[in-house]
XYZ file of N, CA, C and O in Angstrom:
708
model
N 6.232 16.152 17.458
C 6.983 16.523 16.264
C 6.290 17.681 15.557
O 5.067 17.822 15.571
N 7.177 18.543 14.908
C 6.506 19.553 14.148
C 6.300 19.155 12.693
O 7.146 18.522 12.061
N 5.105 19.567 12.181
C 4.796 19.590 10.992
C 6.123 20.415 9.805
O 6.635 21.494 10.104
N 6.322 19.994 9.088
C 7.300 20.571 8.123
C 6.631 20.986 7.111
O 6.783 22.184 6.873
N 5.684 20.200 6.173
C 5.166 20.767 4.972
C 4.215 19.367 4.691
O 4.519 18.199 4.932
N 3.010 19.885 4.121
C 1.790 18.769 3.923
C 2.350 18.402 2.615
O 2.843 19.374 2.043
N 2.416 17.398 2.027
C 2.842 16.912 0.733
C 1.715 16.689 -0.188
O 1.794 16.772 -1.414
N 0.420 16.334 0.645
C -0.974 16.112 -0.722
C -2.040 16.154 0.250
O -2.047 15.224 1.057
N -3.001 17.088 0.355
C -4.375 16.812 0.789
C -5.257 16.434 -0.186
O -5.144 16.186 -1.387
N -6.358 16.450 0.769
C -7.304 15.853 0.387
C -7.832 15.705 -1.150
O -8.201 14.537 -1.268
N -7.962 16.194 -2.000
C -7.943 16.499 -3.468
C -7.054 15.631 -3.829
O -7.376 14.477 -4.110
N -5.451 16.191 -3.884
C -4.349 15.457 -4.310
C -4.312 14.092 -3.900
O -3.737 13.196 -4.517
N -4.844 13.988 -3.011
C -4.727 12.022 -2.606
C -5.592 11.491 -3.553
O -5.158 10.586 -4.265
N -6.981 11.965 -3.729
C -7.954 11.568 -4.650
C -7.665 11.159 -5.947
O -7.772 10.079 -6.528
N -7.118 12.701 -6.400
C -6.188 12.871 -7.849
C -5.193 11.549 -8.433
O -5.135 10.881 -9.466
N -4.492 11.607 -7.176
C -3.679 10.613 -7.388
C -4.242 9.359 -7.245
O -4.010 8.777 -8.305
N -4.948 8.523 -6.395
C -5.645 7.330 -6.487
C -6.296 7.135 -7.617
O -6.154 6.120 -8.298
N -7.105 8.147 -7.923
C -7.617 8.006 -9.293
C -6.924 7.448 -10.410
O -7.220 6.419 -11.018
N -5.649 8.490 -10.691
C -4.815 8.392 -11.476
C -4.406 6.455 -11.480
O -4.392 5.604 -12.368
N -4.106 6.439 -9.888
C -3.364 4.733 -10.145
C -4.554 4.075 -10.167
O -4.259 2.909 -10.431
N -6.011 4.185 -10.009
C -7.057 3.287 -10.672
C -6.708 3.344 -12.097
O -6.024 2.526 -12.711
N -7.125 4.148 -12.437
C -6.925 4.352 -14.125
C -5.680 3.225 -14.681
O -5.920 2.332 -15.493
N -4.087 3.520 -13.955
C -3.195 2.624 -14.402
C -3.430 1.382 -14.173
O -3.078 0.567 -15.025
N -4.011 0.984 -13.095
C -3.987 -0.493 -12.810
C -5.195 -1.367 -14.063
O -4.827 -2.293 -14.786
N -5.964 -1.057 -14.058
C -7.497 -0.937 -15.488
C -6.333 -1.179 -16.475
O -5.994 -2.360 -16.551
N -5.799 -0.493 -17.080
C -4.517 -0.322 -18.181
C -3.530 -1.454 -18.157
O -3.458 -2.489 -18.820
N -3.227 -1.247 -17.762
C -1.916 -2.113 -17.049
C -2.072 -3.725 -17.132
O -1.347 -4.563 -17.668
N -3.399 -3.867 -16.336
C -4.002 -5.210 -16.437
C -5.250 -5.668 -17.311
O -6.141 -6.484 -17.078
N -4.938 -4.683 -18.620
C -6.334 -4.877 -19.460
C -7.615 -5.490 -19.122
O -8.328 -6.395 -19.555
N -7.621 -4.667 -18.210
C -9.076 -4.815 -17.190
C -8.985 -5.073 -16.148
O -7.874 -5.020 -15.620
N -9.985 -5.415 -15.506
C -9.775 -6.007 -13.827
C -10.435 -7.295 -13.594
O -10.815 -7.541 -12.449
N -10.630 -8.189 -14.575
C -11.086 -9.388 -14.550
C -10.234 -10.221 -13.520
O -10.793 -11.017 -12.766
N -9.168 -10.066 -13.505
C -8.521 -11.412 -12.628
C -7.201 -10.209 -11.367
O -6.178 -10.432 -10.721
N -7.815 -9.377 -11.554
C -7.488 -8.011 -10.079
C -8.279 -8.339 -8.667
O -9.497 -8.184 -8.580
N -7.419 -8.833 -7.508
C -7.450 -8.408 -6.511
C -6.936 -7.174 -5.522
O -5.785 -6.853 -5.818
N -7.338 -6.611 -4.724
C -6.193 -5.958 -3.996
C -6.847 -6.217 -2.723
O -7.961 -6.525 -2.300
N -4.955 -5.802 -2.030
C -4.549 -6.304 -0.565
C -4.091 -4.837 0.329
O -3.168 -4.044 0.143
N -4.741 -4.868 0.945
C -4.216 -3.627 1.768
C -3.392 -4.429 2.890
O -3.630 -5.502 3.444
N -1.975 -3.202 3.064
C -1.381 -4.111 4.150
C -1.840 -3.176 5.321
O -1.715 -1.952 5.351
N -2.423 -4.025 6.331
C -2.483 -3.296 7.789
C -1.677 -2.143 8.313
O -1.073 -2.319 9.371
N -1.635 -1.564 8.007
C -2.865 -0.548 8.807
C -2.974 0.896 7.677
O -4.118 1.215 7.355
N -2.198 1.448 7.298
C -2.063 2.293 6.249
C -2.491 1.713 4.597
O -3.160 2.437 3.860
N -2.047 0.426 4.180
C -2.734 0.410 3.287
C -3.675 -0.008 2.418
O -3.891 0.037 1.207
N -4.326 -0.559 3.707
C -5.947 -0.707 4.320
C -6.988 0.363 3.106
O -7.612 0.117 2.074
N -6.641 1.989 4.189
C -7.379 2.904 3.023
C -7.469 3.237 1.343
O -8.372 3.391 0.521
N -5.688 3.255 1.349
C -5.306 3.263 0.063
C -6.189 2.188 -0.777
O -6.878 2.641 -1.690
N -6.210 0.710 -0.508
C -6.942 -0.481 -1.058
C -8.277 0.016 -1.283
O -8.675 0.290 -2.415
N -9.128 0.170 -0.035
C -10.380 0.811 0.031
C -10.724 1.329 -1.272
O -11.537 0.805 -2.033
N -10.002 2.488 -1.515
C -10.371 3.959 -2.209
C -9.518 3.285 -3.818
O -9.847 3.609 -4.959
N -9.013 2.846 -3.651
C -8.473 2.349 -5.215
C -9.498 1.111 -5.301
O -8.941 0.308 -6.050
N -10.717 0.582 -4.895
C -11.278 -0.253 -5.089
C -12.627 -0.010 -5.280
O -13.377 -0.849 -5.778
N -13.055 1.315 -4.836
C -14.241 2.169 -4.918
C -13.919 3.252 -6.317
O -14.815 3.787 -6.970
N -12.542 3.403 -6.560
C -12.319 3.912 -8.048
C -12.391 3.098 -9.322
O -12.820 3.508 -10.401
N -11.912 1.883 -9.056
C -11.763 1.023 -9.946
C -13.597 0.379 -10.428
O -13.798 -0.378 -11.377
N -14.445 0.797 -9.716
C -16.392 0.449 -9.626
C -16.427 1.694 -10.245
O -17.229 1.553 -11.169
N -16.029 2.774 -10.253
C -16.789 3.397 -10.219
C -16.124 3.950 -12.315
O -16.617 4.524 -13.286
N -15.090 3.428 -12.027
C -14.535 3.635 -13.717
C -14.807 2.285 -14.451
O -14.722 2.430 -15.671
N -15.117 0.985 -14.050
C -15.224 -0.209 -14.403
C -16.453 -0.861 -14.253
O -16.744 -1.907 -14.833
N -17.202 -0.226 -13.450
C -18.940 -1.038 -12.670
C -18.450 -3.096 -12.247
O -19.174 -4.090 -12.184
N -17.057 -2.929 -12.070
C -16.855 -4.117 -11.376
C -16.127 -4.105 -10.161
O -15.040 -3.591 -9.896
N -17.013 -4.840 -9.387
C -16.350 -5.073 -7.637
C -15.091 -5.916 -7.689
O -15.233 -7.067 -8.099
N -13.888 -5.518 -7.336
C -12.859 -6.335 -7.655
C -12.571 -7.197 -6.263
O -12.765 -6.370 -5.372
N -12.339 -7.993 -5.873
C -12.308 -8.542 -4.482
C -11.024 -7.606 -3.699
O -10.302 -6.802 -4.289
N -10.967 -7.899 -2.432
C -10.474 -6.620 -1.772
C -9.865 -7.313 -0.002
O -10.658 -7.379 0.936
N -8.982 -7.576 0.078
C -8.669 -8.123 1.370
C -7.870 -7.130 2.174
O -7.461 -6.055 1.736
N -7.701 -7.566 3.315
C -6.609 -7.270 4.407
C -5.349 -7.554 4.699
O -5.724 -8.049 5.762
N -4.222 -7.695 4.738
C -3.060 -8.405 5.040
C -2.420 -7.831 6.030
O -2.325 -6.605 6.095
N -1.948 -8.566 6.841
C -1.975 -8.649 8.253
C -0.399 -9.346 8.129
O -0.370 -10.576 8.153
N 1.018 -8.548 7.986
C 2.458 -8.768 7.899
C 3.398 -9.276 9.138
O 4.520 -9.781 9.186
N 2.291 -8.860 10.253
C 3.281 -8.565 11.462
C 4.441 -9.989 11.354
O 5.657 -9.941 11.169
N 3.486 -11.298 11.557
C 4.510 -12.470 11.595
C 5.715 -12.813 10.251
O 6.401 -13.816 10.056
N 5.623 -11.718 9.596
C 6.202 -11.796 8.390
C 7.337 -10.920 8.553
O 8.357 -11.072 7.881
N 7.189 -9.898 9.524
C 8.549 -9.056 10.028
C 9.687 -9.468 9.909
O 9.848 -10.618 10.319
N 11.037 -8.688 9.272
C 12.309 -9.127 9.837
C 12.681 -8.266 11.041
O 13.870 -8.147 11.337
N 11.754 -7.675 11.732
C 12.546 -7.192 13.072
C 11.095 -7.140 13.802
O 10.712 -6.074 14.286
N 10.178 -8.484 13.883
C 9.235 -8.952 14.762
C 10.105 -9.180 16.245
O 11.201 -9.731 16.344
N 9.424 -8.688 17.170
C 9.842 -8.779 18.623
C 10.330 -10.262 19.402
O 9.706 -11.276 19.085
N 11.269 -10.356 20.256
C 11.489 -11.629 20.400
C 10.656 -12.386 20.872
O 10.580 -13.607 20.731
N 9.795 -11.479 21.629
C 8.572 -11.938 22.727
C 7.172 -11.708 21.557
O 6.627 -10.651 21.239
N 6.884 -13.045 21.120
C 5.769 -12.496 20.152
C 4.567 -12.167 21.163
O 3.523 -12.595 20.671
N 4.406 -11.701 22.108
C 3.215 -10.994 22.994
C 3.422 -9.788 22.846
O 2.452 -9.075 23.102
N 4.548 -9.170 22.449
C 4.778 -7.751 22.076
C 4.230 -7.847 20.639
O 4.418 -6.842 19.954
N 3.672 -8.740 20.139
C 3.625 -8.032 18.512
C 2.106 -7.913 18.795
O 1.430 -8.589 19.570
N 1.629 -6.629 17.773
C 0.263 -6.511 17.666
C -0.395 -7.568 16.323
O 0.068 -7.360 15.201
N -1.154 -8.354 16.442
C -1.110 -9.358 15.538
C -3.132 -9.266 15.214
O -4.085 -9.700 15.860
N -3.035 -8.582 14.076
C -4.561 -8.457 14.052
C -5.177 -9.108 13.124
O -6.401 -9.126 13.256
N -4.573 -9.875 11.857
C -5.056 -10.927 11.760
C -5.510 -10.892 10.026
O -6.594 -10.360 9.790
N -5.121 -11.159 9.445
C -5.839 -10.971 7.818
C -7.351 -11.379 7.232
O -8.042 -12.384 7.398
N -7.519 -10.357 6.603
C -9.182 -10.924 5.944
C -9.397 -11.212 4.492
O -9.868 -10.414 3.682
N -9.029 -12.355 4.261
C -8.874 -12.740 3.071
C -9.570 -13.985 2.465
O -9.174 -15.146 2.563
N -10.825 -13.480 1.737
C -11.575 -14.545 1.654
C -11.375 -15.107 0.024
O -12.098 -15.967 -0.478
N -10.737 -14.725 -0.368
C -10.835 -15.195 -1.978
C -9.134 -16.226 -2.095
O -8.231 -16.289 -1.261
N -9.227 -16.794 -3.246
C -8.073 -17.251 -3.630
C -6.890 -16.461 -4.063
O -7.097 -15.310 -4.449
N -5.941 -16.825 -4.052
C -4.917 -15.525 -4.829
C -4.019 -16.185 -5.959
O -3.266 -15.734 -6.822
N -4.390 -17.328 -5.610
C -3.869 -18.703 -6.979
C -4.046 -17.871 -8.344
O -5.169 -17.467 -8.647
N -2.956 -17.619 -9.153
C -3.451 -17.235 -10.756
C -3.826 -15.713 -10.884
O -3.748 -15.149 -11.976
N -4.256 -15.028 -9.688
C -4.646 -13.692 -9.719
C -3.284 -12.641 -9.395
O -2.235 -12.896 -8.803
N -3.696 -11.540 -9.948
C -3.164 -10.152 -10.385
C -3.047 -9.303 -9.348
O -3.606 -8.214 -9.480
N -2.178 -9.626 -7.864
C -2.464 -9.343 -7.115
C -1.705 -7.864 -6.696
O -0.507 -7.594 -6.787
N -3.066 -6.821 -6.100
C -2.638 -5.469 -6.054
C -1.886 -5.261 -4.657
O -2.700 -4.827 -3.841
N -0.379 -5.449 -3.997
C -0.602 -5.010 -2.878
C -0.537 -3.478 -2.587
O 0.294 -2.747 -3.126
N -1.364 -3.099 -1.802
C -1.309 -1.329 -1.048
C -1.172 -0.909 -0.302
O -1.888 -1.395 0.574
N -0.501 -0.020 0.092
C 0.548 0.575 1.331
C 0.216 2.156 1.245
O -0.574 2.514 0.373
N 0.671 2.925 1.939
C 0.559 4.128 1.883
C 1.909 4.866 1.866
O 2.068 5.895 1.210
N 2.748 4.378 2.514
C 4.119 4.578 2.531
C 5.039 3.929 1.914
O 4.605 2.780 1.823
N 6.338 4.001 1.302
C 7.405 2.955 0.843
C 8.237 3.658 1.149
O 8.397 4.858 0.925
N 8.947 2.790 1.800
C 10.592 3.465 2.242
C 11.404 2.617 2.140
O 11.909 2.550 1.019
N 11.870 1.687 3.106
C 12.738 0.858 3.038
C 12.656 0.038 2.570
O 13.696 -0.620 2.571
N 11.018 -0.819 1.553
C 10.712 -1.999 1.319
C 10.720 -3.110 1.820
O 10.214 -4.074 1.247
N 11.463 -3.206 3.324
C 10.878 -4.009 3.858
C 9.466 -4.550 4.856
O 9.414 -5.545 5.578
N 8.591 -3.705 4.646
C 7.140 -4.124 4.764
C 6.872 -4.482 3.506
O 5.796 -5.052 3.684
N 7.056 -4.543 2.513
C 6.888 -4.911 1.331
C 7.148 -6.234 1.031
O 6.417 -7.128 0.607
N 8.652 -6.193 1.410
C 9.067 -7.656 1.545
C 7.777 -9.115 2.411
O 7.121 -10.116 2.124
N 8.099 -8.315 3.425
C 6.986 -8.951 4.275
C 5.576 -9.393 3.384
O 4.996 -10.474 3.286
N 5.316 -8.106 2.813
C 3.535 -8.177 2.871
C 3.876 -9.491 1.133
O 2.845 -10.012 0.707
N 5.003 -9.797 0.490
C 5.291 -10.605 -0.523
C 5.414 -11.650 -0.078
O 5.200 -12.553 -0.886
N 5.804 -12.086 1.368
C 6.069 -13.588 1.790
C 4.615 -13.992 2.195
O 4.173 -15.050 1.747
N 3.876 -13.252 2.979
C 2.780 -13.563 3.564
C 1.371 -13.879 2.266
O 0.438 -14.674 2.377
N 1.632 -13.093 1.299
C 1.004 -13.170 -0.257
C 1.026 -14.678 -0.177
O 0.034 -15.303 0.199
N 2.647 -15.517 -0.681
C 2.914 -16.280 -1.182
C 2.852 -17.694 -0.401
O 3.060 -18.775 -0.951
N 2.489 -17.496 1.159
C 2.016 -18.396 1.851
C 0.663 -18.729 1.972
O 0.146 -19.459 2.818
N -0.130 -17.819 0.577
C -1.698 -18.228 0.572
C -1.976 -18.568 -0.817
O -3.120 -18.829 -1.188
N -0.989 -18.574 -1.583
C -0.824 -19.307 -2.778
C -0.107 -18.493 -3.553
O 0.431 -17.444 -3.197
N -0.097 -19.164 -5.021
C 0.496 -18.538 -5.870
C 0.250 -18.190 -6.724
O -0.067 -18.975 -7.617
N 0.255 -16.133 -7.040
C -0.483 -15.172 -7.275
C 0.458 -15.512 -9.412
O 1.524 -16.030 -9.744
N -0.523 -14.972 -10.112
C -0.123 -14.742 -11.425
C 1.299 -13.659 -11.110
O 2.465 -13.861 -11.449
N 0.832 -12.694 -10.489
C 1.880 -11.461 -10.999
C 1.221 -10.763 -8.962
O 0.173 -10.653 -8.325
N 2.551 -10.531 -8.809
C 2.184 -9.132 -7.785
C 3.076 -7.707 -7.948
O 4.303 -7.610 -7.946
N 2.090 -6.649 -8.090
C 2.297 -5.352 -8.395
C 1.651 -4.737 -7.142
O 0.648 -5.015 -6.484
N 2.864 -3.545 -7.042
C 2.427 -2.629 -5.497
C 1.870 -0.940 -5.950
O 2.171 -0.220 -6.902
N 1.171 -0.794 -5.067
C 0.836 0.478 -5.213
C 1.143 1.145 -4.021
O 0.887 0.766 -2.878
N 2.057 2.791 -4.592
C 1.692 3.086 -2.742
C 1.244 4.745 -3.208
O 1.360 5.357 -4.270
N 0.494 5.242 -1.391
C 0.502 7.187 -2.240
C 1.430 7.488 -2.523
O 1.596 7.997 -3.631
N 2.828 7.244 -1.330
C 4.060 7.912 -1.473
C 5.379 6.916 -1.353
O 5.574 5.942 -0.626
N 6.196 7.541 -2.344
C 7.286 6.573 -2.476
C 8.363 7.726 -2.113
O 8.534 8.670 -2.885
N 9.133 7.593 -0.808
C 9.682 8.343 -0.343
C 11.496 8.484 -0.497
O 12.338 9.338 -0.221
N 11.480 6.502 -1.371
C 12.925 6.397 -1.107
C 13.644 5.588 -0.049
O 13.060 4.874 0.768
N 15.057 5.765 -0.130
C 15.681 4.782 0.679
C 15.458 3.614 1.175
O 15.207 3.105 2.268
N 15.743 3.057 -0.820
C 15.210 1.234 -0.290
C 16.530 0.906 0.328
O 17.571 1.528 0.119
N 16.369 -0.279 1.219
C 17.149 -1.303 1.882
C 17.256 -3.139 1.098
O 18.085 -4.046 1.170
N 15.975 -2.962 0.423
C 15.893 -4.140 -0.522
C 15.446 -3.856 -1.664
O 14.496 -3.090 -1.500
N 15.670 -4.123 -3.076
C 15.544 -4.047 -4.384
C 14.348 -4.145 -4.481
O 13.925 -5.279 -4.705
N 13.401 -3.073 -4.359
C 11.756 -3.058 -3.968
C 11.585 -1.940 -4.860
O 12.329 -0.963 -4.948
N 10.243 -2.239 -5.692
C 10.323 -0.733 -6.347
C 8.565 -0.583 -6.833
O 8.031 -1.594 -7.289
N 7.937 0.405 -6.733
C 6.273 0.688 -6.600
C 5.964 0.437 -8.277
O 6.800 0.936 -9.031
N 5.064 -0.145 -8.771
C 4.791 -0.085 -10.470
C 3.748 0.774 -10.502
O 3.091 0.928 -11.532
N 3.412 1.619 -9.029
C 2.157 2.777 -9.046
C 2.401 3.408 -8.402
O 2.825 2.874 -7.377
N 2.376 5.031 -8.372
C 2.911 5.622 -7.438
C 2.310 6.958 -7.189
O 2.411 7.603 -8.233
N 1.717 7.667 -6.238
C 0.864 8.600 -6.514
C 1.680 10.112 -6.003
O 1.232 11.255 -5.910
N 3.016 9.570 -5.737
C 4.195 10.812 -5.220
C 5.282 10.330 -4.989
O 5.598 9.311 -4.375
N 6.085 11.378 -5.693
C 7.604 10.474 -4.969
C 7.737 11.938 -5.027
O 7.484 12.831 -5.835
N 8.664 11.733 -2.829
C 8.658 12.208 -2.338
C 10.430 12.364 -1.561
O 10.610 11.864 -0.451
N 11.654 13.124 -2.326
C 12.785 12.833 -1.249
C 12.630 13.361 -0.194
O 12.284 14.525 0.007
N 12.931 12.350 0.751
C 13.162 12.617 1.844
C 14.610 12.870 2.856
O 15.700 12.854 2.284
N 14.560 13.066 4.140
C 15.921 12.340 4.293
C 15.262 11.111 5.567
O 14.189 11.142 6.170
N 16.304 10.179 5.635
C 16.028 9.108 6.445
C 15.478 9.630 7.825
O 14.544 9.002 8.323
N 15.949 10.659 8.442
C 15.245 11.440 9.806
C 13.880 11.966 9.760
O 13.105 11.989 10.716
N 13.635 12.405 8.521
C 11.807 12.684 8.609
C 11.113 11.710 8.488
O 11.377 10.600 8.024
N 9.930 12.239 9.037
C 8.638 11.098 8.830
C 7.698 11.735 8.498
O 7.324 12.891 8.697
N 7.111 10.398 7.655
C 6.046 10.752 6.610
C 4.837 10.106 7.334
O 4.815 8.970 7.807
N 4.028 10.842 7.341
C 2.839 10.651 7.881
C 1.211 10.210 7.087
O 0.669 11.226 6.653
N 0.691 9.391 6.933
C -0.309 9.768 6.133
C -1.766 9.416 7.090
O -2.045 8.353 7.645
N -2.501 10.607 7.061
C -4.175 10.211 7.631
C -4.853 10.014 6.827
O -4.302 10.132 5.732
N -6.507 9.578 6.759
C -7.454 9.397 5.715
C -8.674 9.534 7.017
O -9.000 8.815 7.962
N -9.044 10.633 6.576
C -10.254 11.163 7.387
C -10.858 11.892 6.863
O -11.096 12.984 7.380
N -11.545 11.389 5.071
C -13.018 12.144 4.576
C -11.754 13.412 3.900
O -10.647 13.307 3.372
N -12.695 14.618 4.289
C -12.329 16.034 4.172
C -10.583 16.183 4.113
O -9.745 16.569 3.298
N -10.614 15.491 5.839
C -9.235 16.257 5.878
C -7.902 15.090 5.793
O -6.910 15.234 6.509
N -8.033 13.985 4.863
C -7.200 13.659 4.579
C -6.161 14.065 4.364
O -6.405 15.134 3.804
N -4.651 13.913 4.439
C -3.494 14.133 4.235
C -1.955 13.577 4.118
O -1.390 12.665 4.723
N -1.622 14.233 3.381
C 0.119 13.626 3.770
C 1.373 14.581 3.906
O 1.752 15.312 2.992
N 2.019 14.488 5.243
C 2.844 15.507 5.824
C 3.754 15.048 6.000
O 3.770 13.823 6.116
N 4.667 15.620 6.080
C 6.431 15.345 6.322
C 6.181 15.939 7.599
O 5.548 16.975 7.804
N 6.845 15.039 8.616
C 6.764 15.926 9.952
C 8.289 15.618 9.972
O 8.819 14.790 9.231
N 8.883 16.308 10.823
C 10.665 16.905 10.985
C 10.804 15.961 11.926
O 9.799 15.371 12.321
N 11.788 15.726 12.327
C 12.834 14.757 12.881
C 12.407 15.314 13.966
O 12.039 16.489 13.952
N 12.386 14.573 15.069
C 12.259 14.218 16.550
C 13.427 15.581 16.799
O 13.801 15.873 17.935
């Protein structure tokens, strides 16, 4: 696929994470009872880096897991040996807590959906609020980001790409197949 136009490097991703540390601190008058959840595989980093912002504006380690959606899919494979199933790392409770989930992408909301059922099969969270870098549009379910570090129209044929590699982090619209 060809590249179309980079939407935020490296800086601008920063900028913006920052920015949604700052809101989430706000938002949740502090981070006393803040977890966040990265959902596999993209918003893994996002979690990371909004959790190394939130120390570094707060001097508190907020707990920080993995979530792992696949079995939570509505279009999981019939043959679950086709699914890649890597497994969640989640060592804290989520009972009563302020739970952050993070993604890197939002489009259709249904990974969202997902990464909300799989939440709620490990208890039951005070409040869950999503963060993503880019909110691109074209929900399919009444899903909507309370953090958002770009909104981005798209049309349903492009794809949005996001890397996290140090320096050359990025986020690109690559053109339709």
């Amino acid at each position: 696929m060809k590249v179309k136009t980079i939407l935020l490097d490296s800086m601008a991703i920063s900028r913006a994470l920052r920015r949604i540390s700052h809101e989430i601190i706000e938002n949740n008058k502090g981070v006393s009872n803040v977890v966040l959840l990265g959902i596999a595989r993209g918003g893994i980093p996002v979690c990371d880096l909004l959790a190394e912002n939130i120390y570094n504006i707060e001097n508190v380690k907020v707990p920080v897991g993995k979530l792992d959606i696949t079995l939570y899919r509505d279009d999981l494979p019939q043959d679950l040996d086709d699914a890649k199933v890597t497994g969640s790392e989640i060592d804290f409770s989520l009972t009563d807590k302020d739970v952050i989930l993070c993604d890197d992408v939002l489009f259709t909301g249904r990974t969202v959906r997902a990464g909300i059922d799989a939440i709620v099969k490990r208890g039951r969270p005070r409040t869950v609020q999503l963060a993503v870098l880019i909110d691109r549009g074209h929900r399919e379910l009444p899903i909507r980001a309370d953090y958002v570090g770009k909104n981005v129209p798209t049309s349903k044929e492009e794809v949005v790409s996001v890397t996290f590699d140090g320096a050359d982090s990025r986020a690109v619209i690559l053109s339709a197949k």
